[in-house]
XYZ file of C-alpha atoms in Angstrom:
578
model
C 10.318 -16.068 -10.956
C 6.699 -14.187 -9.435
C 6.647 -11.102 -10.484
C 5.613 -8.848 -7.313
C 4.564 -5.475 -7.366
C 4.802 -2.502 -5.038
C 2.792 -0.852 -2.878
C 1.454 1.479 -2.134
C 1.011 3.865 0.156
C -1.530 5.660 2.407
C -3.473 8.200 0.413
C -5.801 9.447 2.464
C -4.776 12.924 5.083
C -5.788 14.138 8.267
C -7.556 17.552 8.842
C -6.724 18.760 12.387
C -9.287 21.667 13.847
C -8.522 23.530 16.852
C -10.234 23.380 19.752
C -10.882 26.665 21.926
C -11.886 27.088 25.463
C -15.136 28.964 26.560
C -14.716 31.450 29.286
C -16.049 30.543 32.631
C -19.207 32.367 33.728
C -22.358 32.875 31.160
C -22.523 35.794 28.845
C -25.465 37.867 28.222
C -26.978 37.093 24.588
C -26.949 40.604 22.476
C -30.577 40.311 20.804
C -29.300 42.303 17.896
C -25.814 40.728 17.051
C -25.596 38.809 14.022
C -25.686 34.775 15.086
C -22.215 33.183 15.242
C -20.791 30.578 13.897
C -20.541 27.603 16.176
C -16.533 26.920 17.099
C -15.517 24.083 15.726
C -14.060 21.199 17.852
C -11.711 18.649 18.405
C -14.369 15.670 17.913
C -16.753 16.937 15.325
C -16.412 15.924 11.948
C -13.949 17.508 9.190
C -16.645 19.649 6.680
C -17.348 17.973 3.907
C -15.306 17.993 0.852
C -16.345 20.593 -2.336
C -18.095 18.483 -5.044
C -15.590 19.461 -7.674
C -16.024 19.076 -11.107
C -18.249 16.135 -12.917
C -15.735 14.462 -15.010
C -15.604 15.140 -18.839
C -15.795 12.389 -21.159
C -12.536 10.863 -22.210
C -10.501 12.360 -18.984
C -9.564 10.262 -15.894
C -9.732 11.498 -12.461
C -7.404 10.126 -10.105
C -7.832 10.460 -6.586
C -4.428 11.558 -4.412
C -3.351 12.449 -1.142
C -1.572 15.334 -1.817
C -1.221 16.896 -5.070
C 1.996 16.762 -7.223
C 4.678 19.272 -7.170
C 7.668 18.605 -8.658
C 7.372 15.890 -11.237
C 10.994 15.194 -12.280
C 13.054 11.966 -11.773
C 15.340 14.109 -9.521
C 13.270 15.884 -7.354
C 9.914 13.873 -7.428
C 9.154 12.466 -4.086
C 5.732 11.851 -2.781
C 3.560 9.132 -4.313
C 1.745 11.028 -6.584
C 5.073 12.785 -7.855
C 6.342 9.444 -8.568
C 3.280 8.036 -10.300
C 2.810 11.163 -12.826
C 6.673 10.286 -13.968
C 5.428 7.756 -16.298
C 2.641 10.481 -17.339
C 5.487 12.869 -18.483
C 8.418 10.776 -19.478
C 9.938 7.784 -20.875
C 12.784 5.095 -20.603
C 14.346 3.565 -23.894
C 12.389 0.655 -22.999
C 9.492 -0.687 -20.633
C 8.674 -4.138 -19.236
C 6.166 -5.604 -21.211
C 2.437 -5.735 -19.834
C 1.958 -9.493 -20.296
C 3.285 -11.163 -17.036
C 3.173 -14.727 -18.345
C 5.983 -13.771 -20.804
C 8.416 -13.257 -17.556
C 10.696 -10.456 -17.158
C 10.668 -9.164 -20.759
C 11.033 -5.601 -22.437
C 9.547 -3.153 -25.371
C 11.001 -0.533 -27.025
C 9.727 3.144 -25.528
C 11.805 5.866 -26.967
C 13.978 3.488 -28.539
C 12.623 2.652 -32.079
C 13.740 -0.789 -31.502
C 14.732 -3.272 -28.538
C 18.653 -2.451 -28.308
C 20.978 -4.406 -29.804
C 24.248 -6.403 -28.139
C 27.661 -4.532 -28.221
C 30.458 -4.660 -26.677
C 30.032 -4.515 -22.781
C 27.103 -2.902 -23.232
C 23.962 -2.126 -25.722
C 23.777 -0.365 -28.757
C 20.289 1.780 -29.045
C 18.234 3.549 -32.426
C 16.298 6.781 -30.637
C 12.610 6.599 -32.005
C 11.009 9.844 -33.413
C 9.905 11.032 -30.477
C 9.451 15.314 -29.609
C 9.796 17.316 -26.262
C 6.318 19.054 -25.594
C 6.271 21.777 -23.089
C 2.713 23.292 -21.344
C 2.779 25.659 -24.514
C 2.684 23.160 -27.273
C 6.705 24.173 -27.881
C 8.182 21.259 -29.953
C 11.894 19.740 -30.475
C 12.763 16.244 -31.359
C 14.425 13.725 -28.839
C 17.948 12.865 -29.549
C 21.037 11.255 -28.783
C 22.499 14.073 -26.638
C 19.115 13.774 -23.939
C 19.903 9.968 -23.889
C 23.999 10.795 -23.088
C 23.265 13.904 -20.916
C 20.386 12.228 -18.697
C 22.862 9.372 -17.986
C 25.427 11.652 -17.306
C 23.340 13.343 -14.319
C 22.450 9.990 -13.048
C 26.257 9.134 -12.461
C 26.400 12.451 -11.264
C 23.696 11.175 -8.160
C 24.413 7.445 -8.652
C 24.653 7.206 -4.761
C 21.448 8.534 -4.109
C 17.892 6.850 -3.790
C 16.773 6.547 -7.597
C 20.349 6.492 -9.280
C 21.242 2.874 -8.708
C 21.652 2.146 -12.183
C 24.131 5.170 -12.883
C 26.571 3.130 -11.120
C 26.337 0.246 -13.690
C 26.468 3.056 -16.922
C 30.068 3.450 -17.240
C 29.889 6.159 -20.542
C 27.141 6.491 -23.361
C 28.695 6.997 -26.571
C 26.476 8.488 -29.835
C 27.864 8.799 -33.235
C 24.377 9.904 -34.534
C 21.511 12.012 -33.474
C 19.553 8.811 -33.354
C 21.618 6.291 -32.047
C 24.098 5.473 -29.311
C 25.669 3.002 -27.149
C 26.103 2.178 -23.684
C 28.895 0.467 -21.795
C 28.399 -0.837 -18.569
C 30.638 -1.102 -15.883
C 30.365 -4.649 -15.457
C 28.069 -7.992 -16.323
C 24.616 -7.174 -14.598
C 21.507 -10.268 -14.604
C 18.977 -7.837 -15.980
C 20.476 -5.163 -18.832
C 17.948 -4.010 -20.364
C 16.822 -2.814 -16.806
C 19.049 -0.107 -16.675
C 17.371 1.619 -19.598
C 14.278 2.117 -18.192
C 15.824 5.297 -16.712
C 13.532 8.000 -17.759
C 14.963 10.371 -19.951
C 14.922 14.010 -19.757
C 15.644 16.986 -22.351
C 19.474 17.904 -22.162
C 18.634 21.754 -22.431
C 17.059 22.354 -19.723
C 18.913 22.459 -15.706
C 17.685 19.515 -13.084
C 15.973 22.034 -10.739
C 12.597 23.017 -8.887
C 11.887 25.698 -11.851
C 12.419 22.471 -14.206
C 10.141 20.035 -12.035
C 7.263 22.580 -11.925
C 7.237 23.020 -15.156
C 8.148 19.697 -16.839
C 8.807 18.937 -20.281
C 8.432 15.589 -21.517
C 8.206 12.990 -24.459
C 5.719 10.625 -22.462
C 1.743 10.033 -23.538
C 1.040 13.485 -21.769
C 2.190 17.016 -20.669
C 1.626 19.078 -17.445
C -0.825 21.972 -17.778
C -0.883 23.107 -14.173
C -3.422 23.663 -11.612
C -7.083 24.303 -12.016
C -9.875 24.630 -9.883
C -13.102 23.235 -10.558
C -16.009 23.790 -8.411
C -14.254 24.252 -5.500
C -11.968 21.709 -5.728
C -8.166 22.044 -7.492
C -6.451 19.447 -9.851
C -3.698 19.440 -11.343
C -3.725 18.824 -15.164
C -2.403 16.247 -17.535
C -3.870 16.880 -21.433
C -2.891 14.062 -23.565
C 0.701 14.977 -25.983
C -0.491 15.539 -29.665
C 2.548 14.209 -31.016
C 2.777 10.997 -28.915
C 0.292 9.167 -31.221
C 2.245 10.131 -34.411
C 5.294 7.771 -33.678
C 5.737 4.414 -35.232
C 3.535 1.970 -32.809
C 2.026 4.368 -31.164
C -1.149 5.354 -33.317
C -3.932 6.844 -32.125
C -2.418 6.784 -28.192
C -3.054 7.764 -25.703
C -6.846 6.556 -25.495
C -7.968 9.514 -22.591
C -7.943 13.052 -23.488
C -6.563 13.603 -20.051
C -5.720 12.538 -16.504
C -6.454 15.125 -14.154
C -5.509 14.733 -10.185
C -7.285 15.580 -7.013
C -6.507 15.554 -3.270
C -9.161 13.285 -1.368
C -9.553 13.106 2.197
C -12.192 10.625 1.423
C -10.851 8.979 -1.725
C -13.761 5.741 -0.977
C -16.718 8.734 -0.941
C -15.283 10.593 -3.982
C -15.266 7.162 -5.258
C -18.920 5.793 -4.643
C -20.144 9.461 -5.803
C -18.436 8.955 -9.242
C -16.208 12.084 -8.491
C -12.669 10.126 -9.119
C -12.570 6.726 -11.428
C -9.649 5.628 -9.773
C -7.711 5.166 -6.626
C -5.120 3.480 -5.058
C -5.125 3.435 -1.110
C -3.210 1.187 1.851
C -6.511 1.671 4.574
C -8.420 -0.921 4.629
C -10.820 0.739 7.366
C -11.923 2.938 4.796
C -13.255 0.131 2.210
C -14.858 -1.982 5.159
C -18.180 -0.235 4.983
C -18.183 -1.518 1.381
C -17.986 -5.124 2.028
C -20.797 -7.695 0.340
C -22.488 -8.809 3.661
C -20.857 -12.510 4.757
C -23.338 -15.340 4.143
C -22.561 -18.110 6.197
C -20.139 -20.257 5.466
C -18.542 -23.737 6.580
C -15.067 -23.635 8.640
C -14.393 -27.097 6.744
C -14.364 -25.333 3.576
C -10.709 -23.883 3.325
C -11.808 -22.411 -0.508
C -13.324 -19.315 0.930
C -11.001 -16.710 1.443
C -12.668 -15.250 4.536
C -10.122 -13.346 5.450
C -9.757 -11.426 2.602
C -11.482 -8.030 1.814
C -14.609 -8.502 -0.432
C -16.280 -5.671 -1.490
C -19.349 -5.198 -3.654
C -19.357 -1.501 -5.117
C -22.154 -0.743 -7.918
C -18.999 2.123 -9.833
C -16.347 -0.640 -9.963
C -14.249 -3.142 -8.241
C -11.976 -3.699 -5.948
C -8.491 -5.640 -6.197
C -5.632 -5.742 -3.493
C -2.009 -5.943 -4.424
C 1.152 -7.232 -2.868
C 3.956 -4.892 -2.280
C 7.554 -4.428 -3.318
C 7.492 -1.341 -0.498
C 8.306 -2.519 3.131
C 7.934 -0.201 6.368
C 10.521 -0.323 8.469
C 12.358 1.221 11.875
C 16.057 2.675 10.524
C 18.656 2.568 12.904
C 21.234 5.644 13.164
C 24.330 3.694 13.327
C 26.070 6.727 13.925
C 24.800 7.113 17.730
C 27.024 4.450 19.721
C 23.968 2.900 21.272
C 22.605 1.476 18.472
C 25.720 0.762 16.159
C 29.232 0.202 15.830
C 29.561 -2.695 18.674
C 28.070 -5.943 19.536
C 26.557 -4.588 22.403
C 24.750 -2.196 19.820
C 24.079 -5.394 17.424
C 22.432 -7.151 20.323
C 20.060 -3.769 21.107
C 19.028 -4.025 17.477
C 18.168 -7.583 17.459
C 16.090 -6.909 20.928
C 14.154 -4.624 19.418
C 13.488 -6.638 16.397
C 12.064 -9.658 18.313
C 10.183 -7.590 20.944
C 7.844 -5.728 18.418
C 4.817 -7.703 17.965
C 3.956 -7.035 14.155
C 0.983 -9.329 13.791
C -1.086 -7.715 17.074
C -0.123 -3.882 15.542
C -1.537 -5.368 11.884
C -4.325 -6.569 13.745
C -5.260 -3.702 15.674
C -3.845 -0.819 12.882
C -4.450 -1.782 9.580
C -6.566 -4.850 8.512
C -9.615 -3.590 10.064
C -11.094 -7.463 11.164
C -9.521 -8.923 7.766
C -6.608 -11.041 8.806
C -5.105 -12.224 5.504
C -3.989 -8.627 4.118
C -0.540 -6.914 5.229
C 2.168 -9.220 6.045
C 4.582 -8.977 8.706
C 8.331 -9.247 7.637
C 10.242 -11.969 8.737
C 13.623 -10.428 7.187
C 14.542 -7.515 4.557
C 12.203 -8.775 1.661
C 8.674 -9.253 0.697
C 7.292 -12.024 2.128
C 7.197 -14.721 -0.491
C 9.477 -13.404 -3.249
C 12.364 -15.571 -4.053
C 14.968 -14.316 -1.871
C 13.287 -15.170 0.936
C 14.831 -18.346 2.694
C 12.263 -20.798 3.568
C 14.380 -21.905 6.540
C 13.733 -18.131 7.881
C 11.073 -17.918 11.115
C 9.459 -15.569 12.459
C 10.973 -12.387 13.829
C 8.130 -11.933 16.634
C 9.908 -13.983 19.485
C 9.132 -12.580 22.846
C 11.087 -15.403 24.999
C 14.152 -14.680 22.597
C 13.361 -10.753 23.215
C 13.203 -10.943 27.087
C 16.937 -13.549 26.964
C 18.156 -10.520 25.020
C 17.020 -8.090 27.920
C 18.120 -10.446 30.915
C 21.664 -10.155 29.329
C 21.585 -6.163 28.987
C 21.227 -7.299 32.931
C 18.185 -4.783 33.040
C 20.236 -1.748 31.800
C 17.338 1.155 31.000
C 17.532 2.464 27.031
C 15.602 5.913 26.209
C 15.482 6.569 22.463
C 13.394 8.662 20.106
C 11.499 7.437 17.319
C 10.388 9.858 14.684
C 7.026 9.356 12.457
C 5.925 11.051 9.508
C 2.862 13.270 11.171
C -0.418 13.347 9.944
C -0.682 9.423 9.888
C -3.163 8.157 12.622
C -2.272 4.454 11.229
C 1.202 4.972 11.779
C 0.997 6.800 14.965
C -0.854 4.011 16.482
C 1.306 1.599 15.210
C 4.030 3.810 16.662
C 2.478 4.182 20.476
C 1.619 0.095 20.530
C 5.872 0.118 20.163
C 6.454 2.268 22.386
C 4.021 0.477 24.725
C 5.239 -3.202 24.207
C 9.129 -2.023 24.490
C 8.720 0.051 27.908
C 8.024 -4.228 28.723
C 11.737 -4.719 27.990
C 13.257 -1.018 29.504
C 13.427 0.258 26.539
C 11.668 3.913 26.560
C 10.303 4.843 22.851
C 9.955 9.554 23.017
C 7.580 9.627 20.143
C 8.277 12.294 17.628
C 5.791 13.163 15.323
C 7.976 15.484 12.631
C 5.753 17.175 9.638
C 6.489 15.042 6.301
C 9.014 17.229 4.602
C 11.185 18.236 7.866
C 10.719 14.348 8.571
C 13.122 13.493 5.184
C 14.865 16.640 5.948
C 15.655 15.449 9.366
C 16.117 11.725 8.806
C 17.622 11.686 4.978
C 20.047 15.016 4.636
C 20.674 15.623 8.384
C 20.920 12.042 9.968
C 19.101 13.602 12.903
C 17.593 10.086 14.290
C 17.869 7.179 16.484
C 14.733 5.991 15.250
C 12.460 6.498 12.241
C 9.711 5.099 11.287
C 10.614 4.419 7.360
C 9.535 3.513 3.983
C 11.796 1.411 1.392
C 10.742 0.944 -2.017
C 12.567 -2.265 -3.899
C 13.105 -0.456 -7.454
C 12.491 -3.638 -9.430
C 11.814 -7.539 -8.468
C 15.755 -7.965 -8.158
C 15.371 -6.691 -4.632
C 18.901 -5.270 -4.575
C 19.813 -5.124 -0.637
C 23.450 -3.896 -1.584
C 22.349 -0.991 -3.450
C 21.096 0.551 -0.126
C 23.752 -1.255 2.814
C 26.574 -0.518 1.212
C 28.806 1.410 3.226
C 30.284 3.081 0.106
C 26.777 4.718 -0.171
C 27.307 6.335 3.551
C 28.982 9.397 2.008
C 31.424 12.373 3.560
C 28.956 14.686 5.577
C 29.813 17.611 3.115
C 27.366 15.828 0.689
C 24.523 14.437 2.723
C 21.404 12.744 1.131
C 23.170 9.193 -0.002
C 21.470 5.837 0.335
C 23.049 4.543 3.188
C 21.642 7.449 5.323
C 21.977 5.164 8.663
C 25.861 5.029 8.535
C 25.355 1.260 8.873
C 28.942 -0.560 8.057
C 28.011 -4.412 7.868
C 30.347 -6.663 9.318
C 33.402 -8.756 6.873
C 30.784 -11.578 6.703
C 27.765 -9.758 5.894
C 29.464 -7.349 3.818
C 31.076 -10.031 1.538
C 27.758 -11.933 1.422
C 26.338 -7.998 -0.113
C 29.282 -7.963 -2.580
C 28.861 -11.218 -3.891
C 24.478 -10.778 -4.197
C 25.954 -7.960 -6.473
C 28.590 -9.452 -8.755
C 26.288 -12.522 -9.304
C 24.742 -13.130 -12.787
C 23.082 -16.261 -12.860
C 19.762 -16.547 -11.154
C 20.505 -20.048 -9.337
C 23.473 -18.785 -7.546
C 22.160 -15.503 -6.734
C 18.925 -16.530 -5.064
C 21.327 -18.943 -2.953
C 23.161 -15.741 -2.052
C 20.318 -13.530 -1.558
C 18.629 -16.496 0.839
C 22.085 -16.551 3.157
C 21.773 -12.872 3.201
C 17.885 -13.099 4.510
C 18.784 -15.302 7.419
C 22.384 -13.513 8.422
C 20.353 -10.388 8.450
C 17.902 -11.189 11.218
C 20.491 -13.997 12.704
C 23.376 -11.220 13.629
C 23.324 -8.213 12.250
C 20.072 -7.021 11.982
C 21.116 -3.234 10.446
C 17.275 -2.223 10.636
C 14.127 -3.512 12.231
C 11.954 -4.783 9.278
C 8.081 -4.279 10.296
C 5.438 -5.124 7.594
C 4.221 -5.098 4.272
C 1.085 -3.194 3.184
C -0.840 -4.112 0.825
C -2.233 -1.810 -1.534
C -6.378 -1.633 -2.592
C -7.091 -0.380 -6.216
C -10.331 0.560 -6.944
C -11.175 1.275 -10.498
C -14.284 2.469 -12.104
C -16.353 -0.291 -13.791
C -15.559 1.854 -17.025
C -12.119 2.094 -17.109
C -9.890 -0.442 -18.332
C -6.384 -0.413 -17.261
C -3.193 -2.284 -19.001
C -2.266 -4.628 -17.308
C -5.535 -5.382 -15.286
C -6.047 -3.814 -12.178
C -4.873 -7.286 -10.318
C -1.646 -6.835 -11.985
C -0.817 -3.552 -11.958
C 2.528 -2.416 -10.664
C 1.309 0.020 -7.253
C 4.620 1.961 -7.415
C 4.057 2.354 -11.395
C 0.415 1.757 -11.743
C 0.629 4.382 -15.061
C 3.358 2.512 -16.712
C 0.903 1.351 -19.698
C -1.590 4.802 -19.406
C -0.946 5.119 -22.948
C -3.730 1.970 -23.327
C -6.045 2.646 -20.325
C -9.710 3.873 -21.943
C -12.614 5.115 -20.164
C -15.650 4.258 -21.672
């Protein structure tokens, strides 16, 4: 099985000035008043960026697009959040760096890989220590393992707890060792305790996620501003290297992070060693120049990004993360009827992903970012091969002759501050006002955005991100209408209300109960073409590739090409900077 890895995201932000109007008529110039500062407008340039601080030796500087905030597996949200996890904490056990060895595991904070039991695993806790910002010291035991668990049941229906639904209990007749019993046979075990564990003393809250405490290769220090600039702070854990296996690690001294409207300039001026970005705009000006080559020679890749950079290099990845359009099912219109079925499927044929890739996001290089043709990844292995293309115009117009015309208004809501997105967005709207279908763009601020479409269900439309958790590509975890919820406790995974049909639903089920590979990825292919065939319960867009660049010093575990863009610190523990 290919291993894929996630993606990414955009990383770079968008500073909006105000414009102001002058007064008609011409003032008279006061001689004596002190000059004024030009007002800024709408088309000139954002100011430059503060310098910030020259790296010290030994500490990694990674550029973001928004600072962290709350860096706890509960709470942690925005890409950066969700990188600095593996930072802070630890699972019982990680996937090993070395992809040819297949889906394989080593022991974290378990001393040892666990051990078969009875329905379940049986698990020896290394000699590991919680380090707070202060230095404050306790060791990791059996009670954080059965207490972390326990709170992961306790949200096993939301985004993130997935595998609290296959924990049935965690037992622990020592301070150093305990056992867990699953709820049922699962392909990948070992998966489940990757779950990163957190001290059992301490409440799952904002105070909590500001001020973390961890076992991981490093500990949060705060913020600190440098120059004009303001990162926040990762020193390495002193007692990380004393464990069994882990000598002398980490390798840096530190990873410090820093917001980048320009993460490719902060780059090129050696300001930030590494970066991880979806806009491939920004990394054209650093293409090699073409030299000339011959059409009959299908070994160059001249589609394909190629960048010469004298601080580093450049790799793309593939993605595990697809962008999508989720459907409210709740509004009548769009769910709950075959009429509403039939709306969906319009929609999905109608959008033409590989002109909006074109003209969005691969900036003249055709072979990056690949439009969906279902729910997965194009090219993992539950994608049917028998699956074409969801751009189909002629099938999109049928689907509007039978609506017999019938006008459809509906709002689509956008994370703001994306210009990518938002033109991806208005060449939507613009294509579907073809078919009757009228698109009220919404642009919605990032946090009332998840507010809005996650804990409220206030949508018809929303422009959405889905990150696969692993390469098992669980579609069940998220469609099944168990995970809908009573509206007393909003925030569950099925956030579009979407209840799949007895077919489709059985089809989920069985994906789920499956344990050997064979018959799952048959199961998993029927599921890829019954989505786009009938049910369709959101319109799948694209995949985004993700660009790593990575200072010619640094060397990362696994290498860059490899490295997981939804856990790209999974192995920081190894990374040096020379």
């Amino acid at each position: 099985m290919t291993r894929w890895w996630a993606i990414g995201s955009v990383w770079a932000a968008m500073l909006v000035l105000g414009a102001f109007a002058q007064p008609p008529g011409k003032e008279e110039e006061d001689t004596k008043a002190k000059p004024r500062k030009p007002v800024p407008r709408m088309e000139d340039e954002a100011p430059a960026e503060p310098a910030g601080a020259a790296p010290p030796p030994g500490v990694l500087v990674v550029a973001v697009s928004s600072l962290p905030e709350f860096l706890s597996p509960t709470l942690a949200r925005s890409d950066s959040e969700l990188a600095a996890l593996d930072l802070l904490y630890e699972g019982l056990v990680r996937p090993i760096a070395d992809l040819t060895a297949g889906r394989q595991y080593e022991a974290a904070l378990a001393g040892e890989l666990p051990t078969l039991a009875p329905r379940g695993r049986e698990v020896r806790i290394a000699p590991a220590q919680w380090v707070d910002a202060n230095g404050a010291q306790r060791p990791v035991t059996s009670a954080d393992v059965r207490t972390t668990i326990e709170k992961l049941r306790a949200r096993s229906q939301q985004f993130g707890g997935e595998p609290g639904e296959l924990i049935e209990a965690v037992y622990a007749d020592a301070e150093d060792r305990c056992r867990f019993l699953l709820t049922r046979g699962v392909p990948d075990p070992l998966s489940l305790l990757t779950v990163k564990v957190v001290p059992n003393d301490r409440p799952d809250d904002a105070a909590f996620a500001r001020q973390p405490i961890g076992s991981g290769p490093f500990t949060y220090a705060g913020r600190r501003t440098e120059n004009g600039r303001t990162y926040a702070v990762f020193p390495a854990n002193p007692t990380y290297g004393r464990r069994p296996g882990r000598a002398n690690l980490p390798r840096l001294q530190a990873v410090w992070m820093v917001a980048s409207r320009d993460p490719v300039a902060d780059f090129r001026a050696g300001r930030v060693h590494f970066v991880l970005t979806r806009a491939t705009g920004d990394l054209a000006s650093l293409r090699s120049a073409p030299a000339p080559v011959d059409a009959s020679d299908s070994s160059r890749p001249i589609g394909r990004l190629d960048v010469t950079i004298g601080a580093g290099r450049v790799d793309s990845l593939p993605s595990r993360r697809i962008d999508l359009l989720a459907v409210n099912h709740r509004d009548p219109r769009l769910g709950g009827s075959a009429a509403a079925a039939e709306l969906r499927r319009l929609i999905a044929h109608a959008v033409p992903r590989e002109a909006i890739l074109t003209a969005c996001f691969r900036a003249g290089f055709p072979d990056h970012h690949q439009a969906l043709d279902g729910p997965f990844p194009p090219g993992t292995w539950p994608c049917s091969p028998l699956a074409g293309r969801l751009d189909d115009p002629d099938l999109a117009r049928r689907l509007a002759d039978e609506r017999r015309g019938e006008p459809v208004t509906l709002e689509l809501k956008y994370p703001a501050g994306e210009p990518l997105v938002e033109r991806a967005c208005q060449q939507m709207q613009q294509t579907l006002g073809e078919y009757k279908i009228t698109l009220k763009l919404a642009p919605r601020p990032i946090a009332d955005f998840r507010k809005q479409v996650l804990l409220e269900h206030d949508f018809q439309l929303a422009y959405w991100r889905f990150d696969f958790a692993d390469e098992w590509f669980d579609l069940g975890a998220w469609l099944d209408p168990q995970r809908i919820g009573p509206p007393d406790r909003p925030g569950n995974r099925n956030f579009m209300g979407y209840v799949p049909s007895a077919d489709f639903g059985a089809l989920l089920a069985r994906a789920q109960s499956l344990r050997d590979f064979g018959e799952l990825q048959k199961a998993m292919r029927q599921l890829h073409l019954e989505f786009g065939s009938r049910e369709m319960p959101f319109i799948p867009l694209w995949t985004l590739d993700v660009h790593v660049l990575a200072s010619s010093r640094l060397r990362t575990v696994p290498a860059a090409p490899l490295l997981d863009p939804l856990k790209p610190f999974l192995f920081i523990d190894q990374w040096t900077l020379q």
